XYZ file of C-alpha atoms in Angstrom:
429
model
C 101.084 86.208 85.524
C 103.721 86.741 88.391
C 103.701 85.963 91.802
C 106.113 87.728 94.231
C 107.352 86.572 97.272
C 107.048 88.939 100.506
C 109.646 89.832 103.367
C 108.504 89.791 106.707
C 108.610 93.060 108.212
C 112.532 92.152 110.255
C 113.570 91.513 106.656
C 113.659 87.586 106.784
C 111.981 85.102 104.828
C 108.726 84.280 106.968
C 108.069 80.591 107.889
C 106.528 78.766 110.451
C 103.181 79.087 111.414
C 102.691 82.520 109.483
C 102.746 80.085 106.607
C 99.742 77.977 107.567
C 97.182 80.874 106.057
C 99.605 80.753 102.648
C 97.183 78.243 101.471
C 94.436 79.492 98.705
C 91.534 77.342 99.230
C 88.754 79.019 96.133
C 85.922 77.541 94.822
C 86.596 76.352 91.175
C 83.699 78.299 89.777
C 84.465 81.849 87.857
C 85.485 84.440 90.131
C 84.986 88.843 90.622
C 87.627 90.165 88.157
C 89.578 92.889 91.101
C 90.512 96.188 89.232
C 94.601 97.058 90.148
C 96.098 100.132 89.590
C 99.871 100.077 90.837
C 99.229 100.486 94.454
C 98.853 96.341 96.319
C 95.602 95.806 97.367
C 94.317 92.748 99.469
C 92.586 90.365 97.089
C 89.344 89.281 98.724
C 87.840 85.247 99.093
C 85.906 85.153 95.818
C 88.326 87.749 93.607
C 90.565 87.129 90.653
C 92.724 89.161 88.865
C 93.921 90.420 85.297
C 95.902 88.800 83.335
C 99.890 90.149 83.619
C 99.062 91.265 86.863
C 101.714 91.392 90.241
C 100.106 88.879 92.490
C 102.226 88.057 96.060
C 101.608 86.245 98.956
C 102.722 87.950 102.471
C 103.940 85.820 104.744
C 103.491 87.704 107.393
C 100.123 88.174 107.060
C 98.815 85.252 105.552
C 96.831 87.592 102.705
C 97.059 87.890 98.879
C 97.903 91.301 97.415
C 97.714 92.306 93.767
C 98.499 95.171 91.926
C 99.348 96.007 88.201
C 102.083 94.252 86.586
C 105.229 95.589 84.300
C 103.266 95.639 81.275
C 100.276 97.523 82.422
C 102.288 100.275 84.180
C 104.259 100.119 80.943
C 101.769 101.772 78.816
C 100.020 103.711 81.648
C 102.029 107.270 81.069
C 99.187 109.543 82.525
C 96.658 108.059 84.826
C 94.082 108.609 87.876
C 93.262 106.062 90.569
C 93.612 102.767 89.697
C 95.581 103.519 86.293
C 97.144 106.080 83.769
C 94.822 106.941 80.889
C 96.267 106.391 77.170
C 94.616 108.514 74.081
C 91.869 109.547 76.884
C 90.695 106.164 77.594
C 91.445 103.750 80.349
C 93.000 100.357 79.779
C 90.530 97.469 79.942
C 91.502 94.514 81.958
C 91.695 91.188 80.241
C 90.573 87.743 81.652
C 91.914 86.242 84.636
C 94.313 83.652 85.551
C 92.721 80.100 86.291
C 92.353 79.512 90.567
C 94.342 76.122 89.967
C 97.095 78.106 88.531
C 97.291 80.262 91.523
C 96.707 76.741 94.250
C 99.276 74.871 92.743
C 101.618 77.841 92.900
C 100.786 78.431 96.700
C 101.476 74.532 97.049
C 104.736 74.547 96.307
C 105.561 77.709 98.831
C 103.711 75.875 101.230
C 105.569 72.498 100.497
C 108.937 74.072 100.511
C 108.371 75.806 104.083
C 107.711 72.699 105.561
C 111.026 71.203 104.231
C 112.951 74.261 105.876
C 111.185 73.736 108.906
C 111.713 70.049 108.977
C 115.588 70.601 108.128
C 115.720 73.035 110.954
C 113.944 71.300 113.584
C 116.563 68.429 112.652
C 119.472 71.034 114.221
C 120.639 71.237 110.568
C 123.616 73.906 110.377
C 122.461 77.590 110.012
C 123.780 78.103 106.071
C 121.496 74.770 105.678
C 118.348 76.793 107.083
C 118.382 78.916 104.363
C 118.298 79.221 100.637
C 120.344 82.321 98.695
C 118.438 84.392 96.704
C 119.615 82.385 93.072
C 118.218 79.399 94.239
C 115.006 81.103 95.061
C 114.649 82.606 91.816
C 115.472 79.023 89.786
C 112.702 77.691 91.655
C 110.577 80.074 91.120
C 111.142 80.842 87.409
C 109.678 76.984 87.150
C 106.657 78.254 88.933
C 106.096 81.483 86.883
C 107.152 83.442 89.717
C 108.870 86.534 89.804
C 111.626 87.778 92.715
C 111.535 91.770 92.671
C 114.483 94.082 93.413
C 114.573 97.446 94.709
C 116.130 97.904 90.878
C 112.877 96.436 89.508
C 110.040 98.433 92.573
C 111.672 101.959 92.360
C 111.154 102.574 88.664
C 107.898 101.469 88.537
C 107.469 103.760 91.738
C 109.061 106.675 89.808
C 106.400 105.951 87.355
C 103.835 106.104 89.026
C 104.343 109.148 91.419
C 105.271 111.692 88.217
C 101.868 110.447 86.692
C 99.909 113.579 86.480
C 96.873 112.266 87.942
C 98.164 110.298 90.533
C 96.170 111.334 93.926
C 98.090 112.597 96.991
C 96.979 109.518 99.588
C 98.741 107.321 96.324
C 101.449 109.345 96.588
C 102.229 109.204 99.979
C 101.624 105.036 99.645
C 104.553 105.250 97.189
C 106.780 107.079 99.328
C 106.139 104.777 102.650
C 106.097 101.338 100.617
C 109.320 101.852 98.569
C 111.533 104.449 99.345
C 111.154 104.242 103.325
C 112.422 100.443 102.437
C 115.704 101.162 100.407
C 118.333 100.308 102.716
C 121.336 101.420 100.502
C 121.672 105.500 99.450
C 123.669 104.842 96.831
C 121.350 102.287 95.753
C 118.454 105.020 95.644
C 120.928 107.598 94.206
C 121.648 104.870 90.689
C 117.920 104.669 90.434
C 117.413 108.909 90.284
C 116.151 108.976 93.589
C 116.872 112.125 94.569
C 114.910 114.073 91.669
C 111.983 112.390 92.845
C 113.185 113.232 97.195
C 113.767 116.761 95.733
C 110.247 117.478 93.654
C 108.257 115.849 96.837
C 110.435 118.139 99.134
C 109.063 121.753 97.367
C 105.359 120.050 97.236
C 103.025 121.563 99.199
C 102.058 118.437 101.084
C 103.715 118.006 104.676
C 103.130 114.668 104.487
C 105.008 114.003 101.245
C 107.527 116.257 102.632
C 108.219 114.456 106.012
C 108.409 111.435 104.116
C 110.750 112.287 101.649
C 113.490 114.405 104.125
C 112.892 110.985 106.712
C 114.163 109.114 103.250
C 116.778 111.662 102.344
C 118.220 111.464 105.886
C 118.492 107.647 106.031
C 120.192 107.545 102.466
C 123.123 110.445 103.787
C 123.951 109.086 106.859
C 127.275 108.014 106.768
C 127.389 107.528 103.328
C 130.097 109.830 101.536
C 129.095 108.882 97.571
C 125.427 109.894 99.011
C 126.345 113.421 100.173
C 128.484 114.173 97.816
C 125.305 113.551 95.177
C 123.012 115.243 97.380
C 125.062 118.110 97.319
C 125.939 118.146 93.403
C 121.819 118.086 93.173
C 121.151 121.225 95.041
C 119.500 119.556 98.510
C 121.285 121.990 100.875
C 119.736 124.664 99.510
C 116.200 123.237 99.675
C 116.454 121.941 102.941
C 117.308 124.922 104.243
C 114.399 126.990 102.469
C 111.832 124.035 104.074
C 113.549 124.725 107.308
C 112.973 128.768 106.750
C 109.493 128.143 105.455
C 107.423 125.533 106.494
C 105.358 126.004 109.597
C 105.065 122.402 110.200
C 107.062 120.974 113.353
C 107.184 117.201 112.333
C 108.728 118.347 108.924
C 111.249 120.966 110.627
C 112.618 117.493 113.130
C 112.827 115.334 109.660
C 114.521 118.506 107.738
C 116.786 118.491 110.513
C 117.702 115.334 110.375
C 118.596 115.173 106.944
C 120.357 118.382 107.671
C 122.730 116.431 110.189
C 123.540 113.897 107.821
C 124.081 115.780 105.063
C 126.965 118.032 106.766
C 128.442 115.204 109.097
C 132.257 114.822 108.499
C 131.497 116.644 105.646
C 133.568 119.959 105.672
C 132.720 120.920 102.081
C 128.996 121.148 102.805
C 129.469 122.997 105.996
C 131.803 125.305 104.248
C 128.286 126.345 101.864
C 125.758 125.503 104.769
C 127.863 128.731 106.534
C 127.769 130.605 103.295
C 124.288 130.723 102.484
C 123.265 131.637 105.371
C 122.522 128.439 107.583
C 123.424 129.332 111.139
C 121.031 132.721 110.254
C 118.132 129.784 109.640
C 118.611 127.783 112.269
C 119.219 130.804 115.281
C 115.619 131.938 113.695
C 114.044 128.124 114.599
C 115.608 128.105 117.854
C 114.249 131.370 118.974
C 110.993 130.443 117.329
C 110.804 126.698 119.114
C 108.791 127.458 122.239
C 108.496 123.197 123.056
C 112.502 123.129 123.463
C 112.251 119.824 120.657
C 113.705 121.713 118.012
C 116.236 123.432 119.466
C 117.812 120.573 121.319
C 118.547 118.882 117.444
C 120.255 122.253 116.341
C 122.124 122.437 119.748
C 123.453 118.603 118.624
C 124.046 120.081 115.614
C 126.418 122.651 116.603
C 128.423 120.743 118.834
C 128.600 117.896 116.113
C 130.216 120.503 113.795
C 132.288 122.111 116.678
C 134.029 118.513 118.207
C 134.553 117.129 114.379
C 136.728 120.406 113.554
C 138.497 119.935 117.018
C 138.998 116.626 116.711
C 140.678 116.949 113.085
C 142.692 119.907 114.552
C 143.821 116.867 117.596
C 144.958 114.503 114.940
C 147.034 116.865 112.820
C 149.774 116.259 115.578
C 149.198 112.523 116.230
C 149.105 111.256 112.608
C 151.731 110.309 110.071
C 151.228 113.033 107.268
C 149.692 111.892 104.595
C 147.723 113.359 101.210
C 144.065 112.654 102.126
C 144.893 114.069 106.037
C 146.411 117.569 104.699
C 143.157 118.032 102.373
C 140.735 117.563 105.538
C 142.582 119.989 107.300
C 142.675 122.273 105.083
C 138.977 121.842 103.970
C 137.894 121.800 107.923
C 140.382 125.377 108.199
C 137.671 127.033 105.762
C 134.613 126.092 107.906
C 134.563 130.165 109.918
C 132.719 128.433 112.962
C 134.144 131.082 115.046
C 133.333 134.086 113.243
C 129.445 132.537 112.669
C 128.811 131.241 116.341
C 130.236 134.964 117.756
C 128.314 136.931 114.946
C 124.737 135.168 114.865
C 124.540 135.134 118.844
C 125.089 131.435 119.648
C 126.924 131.938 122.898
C 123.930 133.916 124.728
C 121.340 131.393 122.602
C 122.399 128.433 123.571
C 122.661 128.728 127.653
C 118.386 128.991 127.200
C 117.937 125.695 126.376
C 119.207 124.691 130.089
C 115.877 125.869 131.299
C 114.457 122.896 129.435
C 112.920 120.007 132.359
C 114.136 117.444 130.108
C 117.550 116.061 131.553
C 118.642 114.535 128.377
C 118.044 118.202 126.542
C 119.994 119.528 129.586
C 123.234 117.263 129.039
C 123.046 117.984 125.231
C 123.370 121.654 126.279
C 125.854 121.524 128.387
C 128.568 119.617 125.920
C 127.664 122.066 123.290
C 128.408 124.689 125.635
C 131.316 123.142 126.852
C 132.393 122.798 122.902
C 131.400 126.536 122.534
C 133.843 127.332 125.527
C 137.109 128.815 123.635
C 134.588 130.666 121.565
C 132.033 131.925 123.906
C 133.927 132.423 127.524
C 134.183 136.033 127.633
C 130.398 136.159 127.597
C 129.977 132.841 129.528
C 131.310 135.491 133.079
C 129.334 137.781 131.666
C 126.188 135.791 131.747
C 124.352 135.879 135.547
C 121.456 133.611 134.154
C 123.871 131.241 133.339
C 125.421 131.086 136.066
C 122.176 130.926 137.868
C 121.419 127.679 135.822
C 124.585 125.876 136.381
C 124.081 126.536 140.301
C 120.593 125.685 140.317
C 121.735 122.274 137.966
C 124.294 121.611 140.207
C 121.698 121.603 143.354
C 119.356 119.412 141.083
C 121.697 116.800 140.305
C 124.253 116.271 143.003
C 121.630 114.322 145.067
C 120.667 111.991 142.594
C 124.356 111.193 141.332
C 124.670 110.684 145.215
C 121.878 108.001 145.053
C 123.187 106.679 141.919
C 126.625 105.365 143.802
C 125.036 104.251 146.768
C 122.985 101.919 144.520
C 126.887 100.606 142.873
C 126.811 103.054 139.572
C 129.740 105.023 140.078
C 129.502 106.564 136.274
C 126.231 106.515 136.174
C 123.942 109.393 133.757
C 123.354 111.736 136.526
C 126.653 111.885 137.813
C 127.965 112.509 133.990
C 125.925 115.428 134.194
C 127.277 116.783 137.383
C 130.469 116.270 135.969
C 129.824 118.508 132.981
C 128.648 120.710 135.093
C 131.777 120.451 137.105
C 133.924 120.865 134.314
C 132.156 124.395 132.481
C 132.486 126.279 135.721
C 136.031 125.321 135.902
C 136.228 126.942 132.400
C 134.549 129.924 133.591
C 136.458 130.619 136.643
């Protein structure tokens, strides 16, 4: 049997006084066999559990969990609830582990905490506090224990998911509990992550699907290797048909985000997010997006795109020439943000997200506009309910950015925005 040893929720090692409920105090007499499947479950005063089961202790919250081991999910290929059924009939659990197996293991945690805590209440130096991860795993490989990677987890999660008679709340429990906790994309891209992001993406489910773009978004964000694989396995394309498609808002805001990442400093995808039609998609969800949520993440969107191909345009005169410079250039030159902001209506679109009340969706609007500016300015004069807003902004905010220097801020958020302000009717006249 293994025993795996939890992370608190802030990623450390727990100690202290969440270790004083570590302790397994069970009566010696034979105990309820718990059935696992490969979802942890709390193990109950009075339980025990198969033999060559996962059994861990977490420190945070003092409880046991179990859940099937290596072996089990190992020969499990097809399954429902609590396991996978082979030749049509369910795997039998065999006898359990002995209680004093399981105390004396819970001991020695116990007895090793209170070292560390004695060493650090001694003012011992900070490397002292705390063990590395191979010194962890020696002394638990003398106590039968077993230290899980992500390496070791996400397999056995792939496993499980793709078994055809998994159930959706399962499902979703696989998605939260191990790929919402893989810090590194390129991590989760080794492991075939993104087959598994992708198939949960086209499922029918929104709340497979909010998990799994939340995922895919955490995994691209500034993380080249990670786009560049997203793109090679076809994500653009289906986040922009969940974008087109699903009527959910909570999946649109997580779509989005993954959107962002995946075309940040990344003129290759925008090149093919402009191509296949994704300024078309996202001037349809801004027009559609009546609660002003939505459309302030596209407006961020556009003036992301719009200040990175500036700022590369900037640097071209301030930069020794060099290889890798000359190919961003170039690549950034065949991203048509011009032609697609003129031809899909941005510059009348995006002055209607000033009527928002929010001022933090107001100052997003008013950079992108001010981005939009070489574009847009011949319709900008054009405009009188633009013109309209930036007097009756102006009105709004001069006041408070009044208040805000009295009080000692002299750049403080409201006078930013008057300055913005300040700045696009300069452009205009």
């Amino acid at each position: 049997n293994s025993l795996v040893a939890v992370k608190n929720v802030d990623g450390a090692e727990a100690g202290g006084d969440e270790q004083e409920e570590a302790y397994v105090d069970e009566p010696e007499e034979d105990l309820e066999v718990v059935q696992t499947s490969h979802v942890w479950q709390t193990l109950k005063p009075g339980q025990a559990v198969p033999a060559g089961s996962h059994v861990r202790l977490n420190l945070q919250t003092g409880q046991r969990e179990v859940r099937m081991g290596e072996e089990q999910l190992k020969y499990r290929p097809q399954g429902h609830r609590s396991g996978c059924r082979v030749n049509g009939e369910k795997e039998q659990t065999r006898s359990s582990f002995s209680p004093d197996e399981l105390k004396q293991a819970m001991k020695k945690i116990k007895e090793d905490m209170n070292v560390i805590n004695e060493d650090i209440e001694e003012g011992d130096t900070v490397s002292a506090k705390f063990r590395s991860l191979e010194e962890l795993k020696e002394d638990m490989s003398q106590l039968d224990l077993l230290v899980e990677t992500d390496f070791q987890i996400m397999p056995q999660s792939y496993h499980s998911f793709f078994c055809a008679h998994s159930l959706l709340f399962e499902k979703q429990q696989i998605i939260r509990d191990n790929l919402l906790n893989v810090d590194n994309g390129q991590t989760l891209c080794s492991m075939g992550g993104f087959q598994l992001i992708l198939q949960v993406l086209n499922s029918s489910d929104v709340k497979l699907q909010e998990s799994a773009a939340s995922v895919l978004g955490s995994a691209l964000a500034s993380n080249p290797v990670v786009q560049v694989r997203a793109m090679e396995s076809g994500a653009l394309q289906t986040l922009l048909t969940l974008l087109a498609t699903s009527r959910s808002q909570q999946v649109k805001k997580k779509v989005l985000f993954a959107l962002a990442s995946l075309l940040r400093h990344f003129p290759y995808a925008q090149r093919h997010f402009l191509t296949h039609g994704g300024f078309q998609v996202l001037s349809e969800l801004f027009r559609a997006d009546e609660g002003g949520v939505l459309r302030t993440r596209v407006v961020t969107m556009l003036y992301d795109m719009i200040s990175e191909k500036e700022l590369i345009s900037q640097a071209e005169q301030n930069v020794l020439r060099d290889p890798s410079h000359d190919e961003r250039v170039r690549q950034y030159a065949e991203v048509s943000l011009r032609e697609e902001l003129l031809e899909k209506g941005w510059c009348a679109l995006v002055p209607r997200q000033l009527e928002s009340s929010e001022h933090d969706h107001r100052e997003k609007t008013l950079r992108a506009l001010l981005a939009m500016a070489p574009v847009c300015l011949d319709q900008y004069r054009t405009d009188g309910s633009l013109l309209d807003s930036l007097l009756s902004l102006r009105n709004h905010y001069h006041p408070m950015a009044q208040t805000e220097r009295k009080m000692g801020e002299e750049y403080g958020y409201f006078s930013e925005i008057v300055e913005l302000i300040d700045a696009l009717e300069v452009q205009i006249k």
